[in-house]
mmCIF file of C-alpha atoms in Angstrom:
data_model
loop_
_atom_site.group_PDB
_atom_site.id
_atom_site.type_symbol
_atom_site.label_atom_id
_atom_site.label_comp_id
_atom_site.label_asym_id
_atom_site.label_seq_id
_atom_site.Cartn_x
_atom_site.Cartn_y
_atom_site.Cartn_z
ATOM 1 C CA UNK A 1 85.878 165.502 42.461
ATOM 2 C CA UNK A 2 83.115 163.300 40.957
ATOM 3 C CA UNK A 3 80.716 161.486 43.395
ATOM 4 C CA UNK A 4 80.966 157.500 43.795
ATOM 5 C CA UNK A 5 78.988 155.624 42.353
ATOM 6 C CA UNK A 6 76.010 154.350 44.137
ATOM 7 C CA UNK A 7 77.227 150.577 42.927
ATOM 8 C CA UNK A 8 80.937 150.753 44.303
ATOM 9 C CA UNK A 9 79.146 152.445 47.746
ATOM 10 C CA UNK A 10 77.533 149.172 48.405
ATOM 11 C CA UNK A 11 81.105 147.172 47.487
ATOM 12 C CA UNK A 12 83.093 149.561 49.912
ATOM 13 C CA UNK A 13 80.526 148.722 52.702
ATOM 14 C CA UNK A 14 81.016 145.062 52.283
ATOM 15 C CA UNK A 15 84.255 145.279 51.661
ATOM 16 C CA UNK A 16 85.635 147.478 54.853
ATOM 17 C CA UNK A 17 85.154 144.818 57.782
ATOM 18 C CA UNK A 18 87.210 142.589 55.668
ATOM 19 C CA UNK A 19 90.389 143.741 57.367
ATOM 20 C CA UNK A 20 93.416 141.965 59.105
ATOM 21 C CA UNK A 21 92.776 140.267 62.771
ATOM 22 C CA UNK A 22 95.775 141.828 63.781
ATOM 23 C CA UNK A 23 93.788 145.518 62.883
ATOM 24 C CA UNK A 24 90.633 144.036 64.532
ATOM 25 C CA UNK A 25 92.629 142.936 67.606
ATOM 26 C CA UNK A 26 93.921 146.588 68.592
ATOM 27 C CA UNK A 27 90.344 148.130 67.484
ATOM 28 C CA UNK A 28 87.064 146.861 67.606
ATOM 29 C CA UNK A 29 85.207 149.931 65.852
ATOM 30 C CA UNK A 30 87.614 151.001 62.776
ATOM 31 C CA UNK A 31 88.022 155.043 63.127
ATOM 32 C CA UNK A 32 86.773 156.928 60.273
ATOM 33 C CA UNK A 33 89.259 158.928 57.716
ATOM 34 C CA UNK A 34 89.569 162.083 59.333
ATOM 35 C CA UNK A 35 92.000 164.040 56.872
ATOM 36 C CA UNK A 36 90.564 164.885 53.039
ATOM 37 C CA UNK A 37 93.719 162.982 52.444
ATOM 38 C CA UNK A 38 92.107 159.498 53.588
ATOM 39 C CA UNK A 39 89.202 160.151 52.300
ATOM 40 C CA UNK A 40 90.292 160.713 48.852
ATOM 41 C CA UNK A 41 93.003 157.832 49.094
ATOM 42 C CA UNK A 42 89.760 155.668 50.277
ATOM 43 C CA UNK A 43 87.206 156.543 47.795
ATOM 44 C CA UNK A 44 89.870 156.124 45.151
ATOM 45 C CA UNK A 45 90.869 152.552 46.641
ATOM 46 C CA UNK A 46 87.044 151.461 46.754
ATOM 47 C CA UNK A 47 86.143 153.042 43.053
ATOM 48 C CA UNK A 48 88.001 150.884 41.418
ATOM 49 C CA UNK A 49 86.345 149.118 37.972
ATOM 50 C CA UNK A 50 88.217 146.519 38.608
ATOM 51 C CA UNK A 51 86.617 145.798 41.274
ATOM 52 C CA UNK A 52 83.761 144.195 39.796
ATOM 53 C CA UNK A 53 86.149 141.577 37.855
ATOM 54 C CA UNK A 54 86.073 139.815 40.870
ATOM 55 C CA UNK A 55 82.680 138.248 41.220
ATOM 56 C CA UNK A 56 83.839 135.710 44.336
ATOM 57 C CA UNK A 57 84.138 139.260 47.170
ATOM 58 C CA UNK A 58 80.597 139.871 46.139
ATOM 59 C CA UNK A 59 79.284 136.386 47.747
ATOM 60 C CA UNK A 60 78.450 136.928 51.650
ATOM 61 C CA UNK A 61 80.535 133.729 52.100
ATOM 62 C CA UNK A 62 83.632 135.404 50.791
ATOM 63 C CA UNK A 63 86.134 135.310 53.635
ATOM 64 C CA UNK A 64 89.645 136.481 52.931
ATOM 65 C CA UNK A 65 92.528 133.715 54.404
ATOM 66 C CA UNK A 66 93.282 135.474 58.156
ATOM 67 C CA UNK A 67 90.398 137.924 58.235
ATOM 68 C CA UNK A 68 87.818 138.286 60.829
ATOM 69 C CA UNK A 69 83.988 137.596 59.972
ATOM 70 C CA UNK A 70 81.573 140.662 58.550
ATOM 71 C CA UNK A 71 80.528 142.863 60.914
ATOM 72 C CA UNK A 72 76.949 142.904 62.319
ATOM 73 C CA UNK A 73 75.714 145.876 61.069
ATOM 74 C CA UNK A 74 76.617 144.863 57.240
ATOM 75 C CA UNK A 75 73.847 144.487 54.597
ATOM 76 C CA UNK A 76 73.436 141.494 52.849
ATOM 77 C CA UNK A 77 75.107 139.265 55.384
ATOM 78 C CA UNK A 78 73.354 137.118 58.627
ATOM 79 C CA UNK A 79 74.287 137.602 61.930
ATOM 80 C CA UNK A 80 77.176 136.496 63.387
ATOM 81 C CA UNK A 81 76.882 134.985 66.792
ATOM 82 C CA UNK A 82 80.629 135.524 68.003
ATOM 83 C CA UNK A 83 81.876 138.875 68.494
ATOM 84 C CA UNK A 84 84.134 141.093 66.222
ATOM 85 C CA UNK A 85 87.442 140.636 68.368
ATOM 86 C CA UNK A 86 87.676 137.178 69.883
ATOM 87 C CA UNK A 87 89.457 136.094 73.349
ATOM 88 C CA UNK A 88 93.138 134.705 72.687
ATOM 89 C CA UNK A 89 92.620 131.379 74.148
ATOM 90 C CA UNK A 90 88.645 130.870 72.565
ATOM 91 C CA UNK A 91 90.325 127.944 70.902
ATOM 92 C CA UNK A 92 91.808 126.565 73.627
ATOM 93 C CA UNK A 93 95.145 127.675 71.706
ATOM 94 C CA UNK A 94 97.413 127.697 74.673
ATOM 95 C CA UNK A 95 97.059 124.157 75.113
ATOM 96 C CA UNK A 96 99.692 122.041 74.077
ATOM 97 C CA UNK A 97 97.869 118.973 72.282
ATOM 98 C CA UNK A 98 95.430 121.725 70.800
ATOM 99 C CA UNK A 99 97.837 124.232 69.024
ATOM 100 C CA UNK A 100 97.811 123.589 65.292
ATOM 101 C CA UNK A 101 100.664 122.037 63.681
ATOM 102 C CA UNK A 102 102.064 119.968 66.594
ATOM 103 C CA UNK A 103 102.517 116.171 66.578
ATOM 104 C CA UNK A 104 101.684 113.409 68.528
ATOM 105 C CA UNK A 105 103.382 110.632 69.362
ATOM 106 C CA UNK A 106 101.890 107.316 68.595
ATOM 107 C CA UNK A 107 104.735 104.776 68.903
ATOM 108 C CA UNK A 108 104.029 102.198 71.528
ATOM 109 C CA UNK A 109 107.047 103.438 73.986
ATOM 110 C CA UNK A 110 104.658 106.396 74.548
ATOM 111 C CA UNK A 111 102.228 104.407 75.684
ATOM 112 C CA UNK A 112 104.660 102.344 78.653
ATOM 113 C CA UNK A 113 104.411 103.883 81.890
ATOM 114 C CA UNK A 114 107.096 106.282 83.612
ATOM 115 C CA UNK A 115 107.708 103.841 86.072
ATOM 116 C CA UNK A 116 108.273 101.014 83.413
ATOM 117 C CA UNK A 117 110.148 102.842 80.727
ATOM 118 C CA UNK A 118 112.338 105.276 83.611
ATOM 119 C CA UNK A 119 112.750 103.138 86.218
ATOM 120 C CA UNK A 120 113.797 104.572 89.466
ATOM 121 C CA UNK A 121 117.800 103.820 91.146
ATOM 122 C CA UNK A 122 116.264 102.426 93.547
ATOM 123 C CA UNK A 123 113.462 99.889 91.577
ATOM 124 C CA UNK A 124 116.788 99.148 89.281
ATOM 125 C CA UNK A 125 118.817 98.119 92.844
ATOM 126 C CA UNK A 126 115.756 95.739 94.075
ATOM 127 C CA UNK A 127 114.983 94.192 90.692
ATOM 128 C CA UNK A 128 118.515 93.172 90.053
ATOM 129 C CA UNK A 129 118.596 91.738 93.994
ATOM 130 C CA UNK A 130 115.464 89.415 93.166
ATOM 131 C CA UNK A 131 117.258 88.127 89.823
ATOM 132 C CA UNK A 132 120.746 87.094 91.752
ATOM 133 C CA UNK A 133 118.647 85.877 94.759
ATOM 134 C CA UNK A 134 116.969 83.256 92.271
ATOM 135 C CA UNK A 135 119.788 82.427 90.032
ATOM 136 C CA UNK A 136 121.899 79.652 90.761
ATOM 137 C CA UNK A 137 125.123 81.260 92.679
ATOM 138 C CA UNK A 138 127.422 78.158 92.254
ATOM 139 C CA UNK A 139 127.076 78.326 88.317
ATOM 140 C CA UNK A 140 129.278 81.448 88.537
ATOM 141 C CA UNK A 141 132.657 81.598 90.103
ATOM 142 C CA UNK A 142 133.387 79.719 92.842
ATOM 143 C CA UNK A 143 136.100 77.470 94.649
ATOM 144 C CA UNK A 144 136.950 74.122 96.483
ATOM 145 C CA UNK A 145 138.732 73.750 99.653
ATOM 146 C CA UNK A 146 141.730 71.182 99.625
ATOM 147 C CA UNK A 147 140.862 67.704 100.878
ATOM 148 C CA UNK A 148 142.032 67.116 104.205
ATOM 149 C CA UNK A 149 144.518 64.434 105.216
ATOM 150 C CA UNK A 150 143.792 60.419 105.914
ATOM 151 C CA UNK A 151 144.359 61.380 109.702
ATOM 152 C CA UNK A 152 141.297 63.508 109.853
ATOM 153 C CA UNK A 153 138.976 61.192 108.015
ATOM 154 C CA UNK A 154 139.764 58.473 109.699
ATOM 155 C CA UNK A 155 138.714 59.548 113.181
ATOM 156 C CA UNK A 156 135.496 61.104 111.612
ATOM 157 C CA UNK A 157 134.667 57.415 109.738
ATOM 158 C CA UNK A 158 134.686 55.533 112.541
ATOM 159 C CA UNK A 159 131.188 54.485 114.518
ATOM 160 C CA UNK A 160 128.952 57.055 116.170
ATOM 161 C CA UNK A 161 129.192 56.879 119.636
ATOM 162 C CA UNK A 162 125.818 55.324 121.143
ATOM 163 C CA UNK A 163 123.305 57.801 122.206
ATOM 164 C CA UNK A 164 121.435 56.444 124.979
ATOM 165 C CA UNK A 165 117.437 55.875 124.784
ATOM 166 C CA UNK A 166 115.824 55.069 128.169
ATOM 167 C CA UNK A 167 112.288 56.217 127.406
ATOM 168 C CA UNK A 168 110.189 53.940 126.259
ATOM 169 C CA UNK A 169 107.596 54.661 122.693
ATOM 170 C CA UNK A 170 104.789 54.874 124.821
ATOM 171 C CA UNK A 171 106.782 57.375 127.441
ATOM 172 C CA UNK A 172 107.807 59.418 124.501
ATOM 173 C CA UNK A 173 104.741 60.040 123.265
ATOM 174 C CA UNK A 174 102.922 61.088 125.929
ATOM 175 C CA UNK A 175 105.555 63.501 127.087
ATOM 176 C CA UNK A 176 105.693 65.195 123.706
ATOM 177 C CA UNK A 177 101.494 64.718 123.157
ATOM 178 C CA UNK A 178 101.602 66.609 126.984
ATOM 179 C CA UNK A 179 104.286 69.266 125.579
ATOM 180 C CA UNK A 180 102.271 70.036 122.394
ATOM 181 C CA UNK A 181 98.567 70.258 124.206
ATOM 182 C CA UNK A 182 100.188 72.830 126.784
ATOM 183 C CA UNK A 183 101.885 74.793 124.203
ATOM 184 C CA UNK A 184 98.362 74.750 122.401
ATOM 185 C CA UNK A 185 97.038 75.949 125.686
ATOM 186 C CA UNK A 186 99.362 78.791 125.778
ATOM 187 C CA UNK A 187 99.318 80.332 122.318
ATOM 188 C CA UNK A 188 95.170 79.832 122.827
ATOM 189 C CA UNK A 189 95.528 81.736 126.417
ATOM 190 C CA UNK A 190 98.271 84.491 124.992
ATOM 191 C CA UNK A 191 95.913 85.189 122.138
ATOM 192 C CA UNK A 192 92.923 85.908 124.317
ATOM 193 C CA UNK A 193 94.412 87.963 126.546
ATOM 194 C CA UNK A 194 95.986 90.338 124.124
ATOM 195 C CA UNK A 195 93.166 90.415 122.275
ATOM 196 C CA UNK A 196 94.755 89.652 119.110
ATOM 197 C CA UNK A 197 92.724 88.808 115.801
ATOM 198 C CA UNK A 198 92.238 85.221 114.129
ATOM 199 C CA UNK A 199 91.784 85.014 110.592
ATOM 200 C CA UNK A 200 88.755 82.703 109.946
ATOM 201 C CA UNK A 201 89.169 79.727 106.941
ATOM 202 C CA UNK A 202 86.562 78.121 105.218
ATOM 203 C CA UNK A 203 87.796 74.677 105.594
ATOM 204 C CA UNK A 204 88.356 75.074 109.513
ATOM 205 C CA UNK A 205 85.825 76.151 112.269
ATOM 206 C CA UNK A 206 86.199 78.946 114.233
ATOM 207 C CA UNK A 207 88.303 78.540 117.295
ATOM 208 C CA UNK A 208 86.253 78.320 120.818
ATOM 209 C CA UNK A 209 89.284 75.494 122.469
ATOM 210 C CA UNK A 210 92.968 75.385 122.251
ATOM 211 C CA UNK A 211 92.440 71.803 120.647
ATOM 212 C CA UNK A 212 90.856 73.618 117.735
ATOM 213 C CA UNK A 213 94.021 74.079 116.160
ATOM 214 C CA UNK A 214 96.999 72.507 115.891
ATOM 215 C CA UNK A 215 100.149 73.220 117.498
ATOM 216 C CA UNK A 216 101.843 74.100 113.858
ATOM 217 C CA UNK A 217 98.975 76.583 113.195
ATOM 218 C CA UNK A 218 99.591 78.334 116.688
ATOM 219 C CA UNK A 219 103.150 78.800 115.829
ATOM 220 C CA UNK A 220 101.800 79.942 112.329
ATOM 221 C CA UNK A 221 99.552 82.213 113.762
ATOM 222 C CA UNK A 222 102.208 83.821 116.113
ATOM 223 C CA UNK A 223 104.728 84.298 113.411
ATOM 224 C CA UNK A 224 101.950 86.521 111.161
ATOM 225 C CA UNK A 225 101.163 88.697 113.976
ATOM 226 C CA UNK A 226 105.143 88.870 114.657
ATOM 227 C CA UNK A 227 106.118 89.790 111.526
ATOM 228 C CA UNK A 228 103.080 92.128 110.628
ATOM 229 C CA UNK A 229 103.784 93.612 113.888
ATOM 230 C CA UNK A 230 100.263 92.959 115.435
ATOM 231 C CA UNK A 231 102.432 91.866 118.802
ATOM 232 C CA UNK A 232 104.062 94.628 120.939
ATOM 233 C CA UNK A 233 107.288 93.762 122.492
ATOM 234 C CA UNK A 234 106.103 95.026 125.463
ATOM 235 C CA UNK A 235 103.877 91.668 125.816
ATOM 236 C CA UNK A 236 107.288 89.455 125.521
ATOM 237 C CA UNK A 237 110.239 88.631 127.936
ATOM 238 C CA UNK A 238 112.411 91.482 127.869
ATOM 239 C CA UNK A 239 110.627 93.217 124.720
ATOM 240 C CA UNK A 240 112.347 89.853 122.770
ATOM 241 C CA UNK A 241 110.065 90.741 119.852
ATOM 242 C CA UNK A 242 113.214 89.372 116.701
ATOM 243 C CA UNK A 243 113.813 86.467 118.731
ATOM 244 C CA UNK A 244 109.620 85.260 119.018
ATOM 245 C CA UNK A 245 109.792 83.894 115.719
ATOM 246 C CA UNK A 246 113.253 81.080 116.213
ATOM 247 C CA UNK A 247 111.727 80.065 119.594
ATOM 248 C CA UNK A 248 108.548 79.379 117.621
ATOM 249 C CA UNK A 249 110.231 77.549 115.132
ATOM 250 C CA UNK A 250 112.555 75.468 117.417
ATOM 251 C CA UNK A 251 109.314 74.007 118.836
ATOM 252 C CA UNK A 252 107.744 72.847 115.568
ATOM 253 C CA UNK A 253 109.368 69.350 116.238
ATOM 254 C CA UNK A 254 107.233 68.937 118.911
ATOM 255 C CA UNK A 255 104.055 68.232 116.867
ATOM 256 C CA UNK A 256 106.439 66.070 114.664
ATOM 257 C CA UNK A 257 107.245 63.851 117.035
ATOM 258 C CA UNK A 258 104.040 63.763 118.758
ATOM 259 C CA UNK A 259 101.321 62.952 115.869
ATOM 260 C CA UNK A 260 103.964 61.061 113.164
ATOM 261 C CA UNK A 261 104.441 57.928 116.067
ATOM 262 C CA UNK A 262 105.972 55.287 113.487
ATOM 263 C CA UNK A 263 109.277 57.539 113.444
ATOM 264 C CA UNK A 264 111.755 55.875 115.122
ATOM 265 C CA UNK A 265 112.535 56.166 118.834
ATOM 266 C CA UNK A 266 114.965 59.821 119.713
ATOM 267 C CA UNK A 267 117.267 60.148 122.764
ATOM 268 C CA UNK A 268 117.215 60.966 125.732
ATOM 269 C CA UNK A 269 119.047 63.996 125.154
ATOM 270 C CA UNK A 270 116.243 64.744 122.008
ATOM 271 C CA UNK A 271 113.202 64.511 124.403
ATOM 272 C CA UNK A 272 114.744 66.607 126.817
ATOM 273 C CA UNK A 273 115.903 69.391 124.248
ATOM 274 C CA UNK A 274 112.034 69.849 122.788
ATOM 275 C CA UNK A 275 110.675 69.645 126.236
ATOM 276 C CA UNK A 276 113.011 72.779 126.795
ATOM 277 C CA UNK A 277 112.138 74.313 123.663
ATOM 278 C CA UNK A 278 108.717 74.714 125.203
ATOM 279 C CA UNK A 279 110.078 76.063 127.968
ATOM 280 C CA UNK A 280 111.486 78.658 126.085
ATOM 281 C CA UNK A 281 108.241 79.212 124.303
ATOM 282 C CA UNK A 282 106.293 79.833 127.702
ATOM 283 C CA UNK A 283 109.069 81.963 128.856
ATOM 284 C CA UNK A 284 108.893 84.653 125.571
ATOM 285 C CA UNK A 285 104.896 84.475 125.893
ATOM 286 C CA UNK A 286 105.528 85.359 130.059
ATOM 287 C CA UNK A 287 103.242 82.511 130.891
ATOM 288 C CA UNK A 288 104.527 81.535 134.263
ATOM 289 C CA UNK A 289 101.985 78.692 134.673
ATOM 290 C CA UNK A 290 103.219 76.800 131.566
ATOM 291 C CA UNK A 291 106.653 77.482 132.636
ATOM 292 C CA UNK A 292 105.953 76.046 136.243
ATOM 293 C CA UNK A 293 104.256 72.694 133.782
ATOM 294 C CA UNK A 294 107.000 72.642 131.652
ATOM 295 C CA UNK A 295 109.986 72.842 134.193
ATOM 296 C CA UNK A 296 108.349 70.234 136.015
ATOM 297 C CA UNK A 297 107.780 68.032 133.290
ATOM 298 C CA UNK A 298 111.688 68.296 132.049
ATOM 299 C CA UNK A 299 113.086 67.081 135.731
ATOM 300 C CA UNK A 300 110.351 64.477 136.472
ATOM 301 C CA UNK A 301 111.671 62.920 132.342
ATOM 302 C CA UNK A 302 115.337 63.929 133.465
ATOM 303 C CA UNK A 303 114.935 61.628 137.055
ATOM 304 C CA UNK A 304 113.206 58.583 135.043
ATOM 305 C CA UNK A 305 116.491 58.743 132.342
ATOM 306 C CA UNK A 306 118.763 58.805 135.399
ATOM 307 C CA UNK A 307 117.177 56.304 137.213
ATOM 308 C CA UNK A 308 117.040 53.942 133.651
ATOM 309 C CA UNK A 309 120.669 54.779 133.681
ATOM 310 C CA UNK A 310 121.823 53.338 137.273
ATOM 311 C CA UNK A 311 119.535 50.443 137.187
ATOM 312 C CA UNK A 312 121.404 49.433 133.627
ATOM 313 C CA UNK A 313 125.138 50.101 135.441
ATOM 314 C CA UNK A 314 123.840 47.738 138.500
ATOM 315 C CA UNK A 315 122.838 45.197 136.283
ATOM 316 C CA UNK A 316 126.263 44.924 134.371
#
């Protein structure tokens, strides 16, 4: 068999790294023919004229589609930095917004949050509670009771019954001013004890007296640290920690009626209900002091009402 040609020697050796990654992948070093057989069917293969048709393979930037760069130890060609079998996942590959050919999705719903665009059972349940807590429930169905007869209006028309008032303006209001100060005095005392924070305001100075605040703001205060469960019901009467905030609020009147003077004059019966309200208050709080000023207070106003009371029946 003739020799190769010096020219088509220097071909072959560019020409053999230029092999399949998938040949490259299970061997790093190609083995050499080791039968006469391969070495025939290789020069042959390599000694091809037509070989030299193709002047684009003898370019060092020739690349074949899906081969692996030249080998180091190839003439003619620089040195190439990455190795001759690369990792699997050197591209980051395995990644799913990396692997070639996959799409994105740009439309704006993939842009909403999970929480917005799934909503939860349970989000559904309390979104749909707010809406039908804030619509009007009479627009939907509904119903009207039958009118009742002439005999039961009539009895319900006639004139109220008179209410009597014995205290006089001046009496009233310095009951109700002495109610609202000792409540003050309370709440301030309760506070103190307990430890319990204050929330300072800008418009308002910090509070070193009862008289600092208000009656209303007390009962404001309370309720916060009620409901935000600042206030162990170990503090109130009989761990009453649900009913704190309705005592509270039946004693709001009391500040009413005690800095708005021009309303006009209540009852006897209305003087002594708020004067018992703060009762109550004192007794939830366990202040036995203000209960002791309170009680007191509500039998000395109950004798002057029954005293007004016979004097008016003598003088008829």
């Amino acid at each position: 068999m003739s020799p190769v040609p010096e020219r088509f020697t220097d071909e072959r050796s560019m020409i053999r790294p230029l092999m399949s990654v998938e040949t490259v992948s299970r061997s790093a070093v190609p083995k050499p023919p080791t039968s006469s057989f391969e070495r025939n069917a290789s020069a042959f293969s390599f000694s091809s004229p037509s070989i030299s048709t193709w002047p684009a393979m003898a370019s060092p930037d020739y690349r074949p589609s899906g081969s692996m760069p030249p080998s180091r130890s190839s003439p003619g060609f620089e040195r190439n930095p990455l190795p001759a079998v690369l990792p699997p996942d050197t591209y980051g590959w395995n990644q799913d917004l990396q692997t070639p050919g996959c799409s994105l999705d740009l439309s704006p719903s993939a842009f909403v949050p999970p929480s917005v665009s799934s909503p939860s059972g349970s989000h559904e349940k309390g979104h749909s509670q707010r809406r039908s807590a804030n619509r009007d429930v009479f627009s939907g169905p509904h119903q009207f009771l039958d009118k009742p007869s002439l005999d039961l209006i009539t009895p319900q028309d006639r004139e109220l019954p008179h209410v009597p008032t014995n205290l006089f303006v001046q009496e009233q209001d310095s009951l109700l001013s002495q109610v609202n100060d000792r409540l003050s005095q309370c709440a301030f005392d309760f506070i103190a004890r307990y430890h319990f924070p204050i929330p300072l305001e800008a418009d308002k100075r910090p509070v070193q007296v009862p008289s600092d605040r208000e009656w209303t703001e007390w009962v404001y205060l309370l309720k916060k640290l009620a409901t935000k469960r600042r206030i162990p019901a170990r503090v109130l009467y009989n761990g009453q920690i649900k009913q704190l905030v309705t005592v509270l609020e039946n004693s709001l009147e009391m500040r009413h009626a005690a800095k708005h003077q021009s309303r006009p004059l209540k009852d006897d019966r209305n003087v002594l209900q708020l004067i018992s309200a703060g009762f109550q208050v004192a007794k939830i709080l366990k202040d036995a002091a203000c209960m002791e000023f309170m009680d007191r207070l509500y039998l000395q106003t109950e004798a002057i009402i029954r005293d007004r009371k016979a004097n008016l029946r003598s003088l008829t």
